[in-house]
Amino acid sequence: MKSAFTAALLAAVIALPAYAQEASKPPEPFTEDFLSDAENINAGQEMWAEQCRHCHGRTAYPGKAPKLKPYKYKPEFVYRRVTDGFRKMPSWEEVYTDLERMQITAYVLSDDFSP
Ligand code: HEC
């Protein structure tokens, strides 16, 4: 009993750093066409309003999450944060498909972005 528990614990501890290093990449590289496509941007905007605004939006409780600075981000970075999460930033991998997470990225990086 005890050794099985110890083995499981050890396995988890060993597996964790390897898992944490595995940063998610989009299934296909982002293209200008994808990022500027109105359909993608609109779909991303809806998801933003449903899931992101209450933490990152202008009316969010101060200090809940950082104000986003899209001019500083590459699409791969936004995709990775949305997919993997980071510290108190939740992961959306189980919530949204790869395409949807790419669309959220397109919205955040678009001129329409309005937190
Ligand atoms: C529960 C609150 C919460 C929700 C909901 C949330 N985030 Fe975050 N997000 C955070 C926090 C906290 C951080 C800062 C993590 C850190 O760096 O420690 C963050 C960081 C980020 C970053 C990186 C910012 C930077 O400059 O480093 C991006 C991009 C981001 N979030 C996008 C989103 C998107 C898009 C959504 C919706 C799918 C979303 N977040 C939903 C809390 C949230």
mmCIF file of C-alpha atoms and ligand atoms in Angstrom:
data_model
loop_
_atom_site.group_PDB
_atom_site.id
_atom_site.type_symbol
_atom_site.label_atom_id
_atom_site.label_comp_id
_atom_site.label_asym_id
_atom_site.label_seq_id
_atom_site.Cartn_x
_atom_site.Cartn_y
_atom_site.Cartn_z
ATOM 1 C CA MET A 1 0.000 0.000 0.000
ATOM 2 C CA LYS A 2 2.539 2.487 1.207
ATOM 3 C CA SER A 3 5.059 1.725 -1.526
ATOM 4 C CA ALA A 4 2.395 2.000 -4.216
ATOM 5 C CA PHE A 5 1.507 5.427 -2.903
ATOM 6 C CA THR A 6 5.156 6.459 -2.810
ATOM 7 C CA ALA A 7 5.631 5.193 -6.360
ATOM 8 C CA ALA A 8 2.590 7.145 -7.571
ATOM 9 C CA LEU A 9 3.802 10.269 -5.837
ATOM 10 C CA LEU A 10 7.269 9.896 -7.309
ATOM 11 C CA ALA A 11 5.824 9.361 -10.771
ATOM 12 C CA ALA A 12 3.773 12.549 -10.432
ATOM 13 C CA VAL A 13 6.750 14.566 -9.232
ATOM 14 C CA ILE A 14 8.930 13.283 -12.057
ATOM 15 C CA ALA A 15 6.234 13.787 -14.708
ATOM 16 C CA LEU A 16 5.340 17.323 -13.644
ATOM 17 C CA PRO A 17 8.368 19.293 -14.898
ATOM 18 C CA ALA A 18 8.306 17.484 -18.240
ATOM 19 C CA TYR A 19 4.621 18.298 -18.614
ATOM 20 C CA ALA A 20 5.104 21.930 -17.601
ATOM 21 C CA GLN A 21 7.787 22.415 -20.270
ATOM 22 C CA GLU A 22 5.497 21.228 -23.043
ATOM 23 C CA ALA A 23 4.235 24.571 -24.390
ATOM 24 C CA SER A 24 1.303 24.367 -26.767
ATOM 25 C CA LYS A 25 1.648 25.492 -30.347
ATOM 26 C CA PRO A 26 -1.204 26.194 -32.778
ATOM 27 C CA PRO A 27 -1.986 23.256 -35.111
ATOM 28 C CA GLU A 28 -1.054 25.487 -38.049
ATOM 29 C CA PRO A 29 1.036 28.658 -38.025
ATOM 30 C CA PHE A 30 -0.899 31.916 -37.746
ATOM 31 C CA THR A 31 -1.190 33.752 -41.053
ATOM 32 C CA GLU A 32 -2.124 37.363 -41.774
ATOM 33 C CA ASP A 33 -5.228 36.054 -43.520
ATOM 34 C CA PHE A 34 -6.332 34.137 -40.462
ATOM 35 C CA LEU A 35 -5.654 37.016 -38.072
ATOM 36 C CA SER A 36 -7.501 39.589 -40.179
ATOM 37 C CA ASP A 37 -10.492 37.375 -41.051
ATOM 38 C CA ALA A 38 -13.680 39.037 -39.757
ATOM 39 C CA GLU A 39 -15.325 35.703 -39.014
ATOM 40 C CA ASN A 40 -12.431 34.679 -36.763
ATOM 41 C CA ILE A 41 -12.344 38.049 -35.039
ATOM 42 C CA ASN A 42 -16.091 38.049 -34.400
ATOM 43 C CA ALA A 43 -16.053 34.515 -33.020
ATOM 44 C CA GLY A 44 -13.139 35.457 -30.757
ATOM 45 C CA GLN A 45 -14.967 38.543 -29.544
ATOM 46 C CA GLU A 46 -17.916 36.448 -28.366
ATOM 47 C CA MET A 47 -15.642 34.114 -26.418
ATOM 48 C CA TRP A 48 -13.819 37.086 -24.941
ATOM 49 C CA ALA A 49 -17.103 38.536 -23.680
ATOM 50 C CA GLU A 50 -18.138 35.193 -22.184
ATOM 51 C CA GLN A 51 -14.899 34.038 -20.580
ATOM 52 C CA CYS A 52 -12.173 36.663 -20.464
ATOM 53 C CA ARG A 53 -13.735 40.049 -19.848
ATOM 54 C CA HIS A 54 -14.700 39.405 -16.241
ATOM 55 C CA CYS A 55 -10.994 39.024 -15.397
ATOM 56 C CA HIS A 56 -9.220 41.166 -18.006
ATOM 57 C CA GLY A 57 -11.884 43.690 -18.951
ATOM 58 C CA ARG A 58 -12.059 47.353 -18.104
ATOM 59 C CA THR A 59 -14.735 46.710 -15.497
ATOM 60 C CA ALA A 60 -13.008 43.710 -13.896
ATOM 61 C CA TYR A 61 -12.150 43.836 -10.236
ATOM 62 C CA PRO A 62 -8.805 45.690 -9.999
ATOM 63 C CA GLY A 63 -5.840 43.385 -9.627
ATOM 64 C CA LYS A 64 -7.736 40.294 -10.743
ATOM 65 C CA ALA A 65 -5.720 40.014 -13.948
ATOM 66 C CA PRO A 66 -3.279 42.224 -15.843
ATOM 67 C CA LYS A 67 -4.510 44.636 -18.479
ATOM 68 C CA LEU A 68 -3.551 43.015 -21.777
ATOM 69 C CA LYS A 69 -0.998 44.741 -23.997
ATOM 70 C CA PRO A 70 -1.680 43.251 -27.437
ATOM 71 C CA TYR A 71 0.937 45.418 -29.197
ATOM 72 C CA LYS A 72 3.556 43.484 -27.227
ATOM 73 C CA TYR A 73 2.299 40.003 -28.082
ATOM 74 C CA LYS A 74 3.036 37.559 -30.838
ATOM 75 C CA PRO A 75 0.038 35.371 -31.723
ATOM 76 C CA GLU A 76 1.869 32.261 -30.512
ATOM 77 C CA PHE A 77 2.228 33.799 -27.061
ATOM 78 C CA VAL A 78 -1.485 34.595 -26.687
ATOM 79 C CA TYR A 79 -2.378 31.125 -27.994
ATOM 80 C CA ARG A 80 -0.009 29.507 -25.506
ATOM 81 C CA ARG A 81 -1.362 31.430 -22.526
ATOM 82 C CA VAL A 82 -4.968 30.705 -23.473
ATOM 83 C CA THR A 83 -4.194 27.037 -24.097
ATOM 84 C CA ASP A 84 -1.863 26.228 -21.210
ATOM 85 C CA GLY A 85 -2.764 28.899 -18.685
ATOM 86 C CA PHE A 86 -0.052 30.363 -16.478
ATOM 87 C CA ARG A 87 -0.117 30.754 -12.678
ATOM 88 C CA LYS A 88 -3.583 32.287 -12.007
ATOM 89 C CA MET A 89 -4.461 32.408 -15.688
ATOM 90 C CA PRO A 90 -6.731 29.408 -16.340
ATOM 91 C CA SER A 91 -6.156 26.970 -19.198
ATOM 92 C CA TRP A 92 -8.878 26.805 -21.868
ATOM 93 C CA GLU A 93 -7.638 23.698 -23.580
ATOM 94 C CA GLU A 94 -10.587 21.637 -22.349
ATOM 95 C CA VAL A 95 -13.101 24.417 -23.013
ATOM 96 C CA TYR A 96 -12.298 25.600 -26.522
ATOM 97 C CA THR A 97 -11.055 23.790 -29.616
ATOM 98 C CA ASP A 98 -7.700 24.646 -31.218
ATOM 99 C CA LEU A 99 -9.524 26.725 -33.821
ATOM 100 C CA GLU A 100 -11.501 28.605 -31.166
ATOM 101 C CA ARG A 101 -8.330 29.403 -29.212
ATOM 102 C CA MET A 102 -6.808 30.691 -32.450
ATOM 103 C CA GLN A 103 -9.906 32.851 -32.981
ATOM 104 C CA ILE A 104 -9.644 34.327 -29.465
ATOM 105 C CA THR A 105 -6.037 35.168 -30.336
ATOM 106 C CA ALA A 106 -7.125 36.847 -33.587
ATOM 107 C CA TYR A 107 -9.590 38.991 -31.653
ATOM 108 C CA VAL A 108 -7.118 40.033 -28.934
ATOM 109 C CA LEU A 109 -4.633 41.108 -31.636
ATOM 110 C CA SER A 110 -7.221 42.827 -33.836
ATOM 111 C CA ASP A 111 -8.064 46.520 -34.109
ATOM 112 C CA ASP A 112 -11.531 45.587 -32.792
ATOM 113 C CA PHE A 113 -10.085 44.510 -29.460
ATOM 114 C CA SER A 114 -11.848 46.366 -26.692
ATOM 115 C CA PRO A 115 -11.213 44.892 -23.263
HETATM 116 C C1 HEC B 1 -9.818 33.920 -13.564
HETATM 117 C C2 HEC B 1 -9.363 35.127 -14.198
HETATM 118 C C3 HEC B 1 -8.892 35.023 -15.643
HETATM 119 C C4 HEC B 1 -9.639 34.653 -16.748
HETATM 120 C C5 HEC B 1 -11.077 34.189 -16.779
HETATM 121 C C6 HEC B 1 -8.763 34.834 -17.879
HETATM 122 N N1 HEC B 1 -7.531 35.247 -17.478
HETATM 123 FE FE1 HEC B 1 -5.937 35.705 -18.692
HETATM 124 N N2 HEC B 1 -4.764 36.004 -17.061
HETATM 125 C C7 HEC B 1 -5.211 35.982 -15.754
HETATM 126 C C8 HEC B 1 -4.073 36.271 -14.883
HETATM 127 C C9 HEC B 1 -4.125 36.342 -13.367
HETATM 128 C C10 HEC B 1 -2.955 36.457 -15.728
HETATM 129 C C11 HEC B 1 -1.506 36.755 -15.307
HETATM 130 C C12 HEC B 1 -0.754 35.444 -15.174
HETATM 131 C C13 HEC B 1 0.679 35.725 -14.729
HETATM 132 O O1 HEC B 1 1.467 36.207 -15.562
HETATM 133 O O2 HEC B 1 0.966 35.479 -13.560
HETATM 134 C C14 HEC B 1 -3.437 36.306 -17.087
HETATM 135 C C15 HEC B 1 -2.627 36.437 -18.208
HETATM 136 C C16 HEC B 1 -3.084 36.453 -19.513
HETATM 137 C C17 HEC B 1 -2.269 36.751 -20.670
HETATM 138 C C18 HEC B 1 -0.787 37.120 -20.645
HETATM 139 C C19 HEC B 1 -0.656 38.587 -20.273
HETATM 140 C C20 HEC B 1 0.766 39.087 -20.195
HETATM 141 O O3 HEC B 1 0.999 40.261 -20.594
HETATM 142 O O4 HEC B 1 1.650 38.355 -19.736
HETATM 143 C C21 HEC B 1 -3.096 36.676 -21.754
HETATM 144 C C22 HEC B 1 -2.712 36.935 -23.209
HETATM 145 C C23 HEC B 1 -4.417 36.328 -21.271
HETATM 146 N N3 HEC B 1 -4.375 36.207 -19.903
HETATM 147 C C24 HEC B 1 -5.535 36.170 -22.060
HETATM 148 C C25 HEC B 1 -6.771 35.709 -21.608
HETATM 149 C C26 HEC B 1 -7.874 35.351 -22.479
HETATM 150 C C27 HEC B 1 -7.867 35.502 -23.984
HETATM 151 C C28 HEC B 1 -8.875 34.869 -21.679
HETATM 152 C C29 HEC B 1 -10.211 34.275 -22.083
HETATM 153 C C30 HEC B 1 -10.140 33.050 -22.853
HETATM 154 C C31 HEC B 1 -8.406 34.969 -20.303
HETATM 155 N N4 HEC B 1 -7.128 35.467 -20.304
HETATM 156 C C32 HEC B 1 -9.156 34.611 -19.187
HETATM 157 C C33 HEC B 1 -6.495 35.741 -15.317
HETATM 158 C C34 HEC B 1 -7.565 35.369 -16.113
#
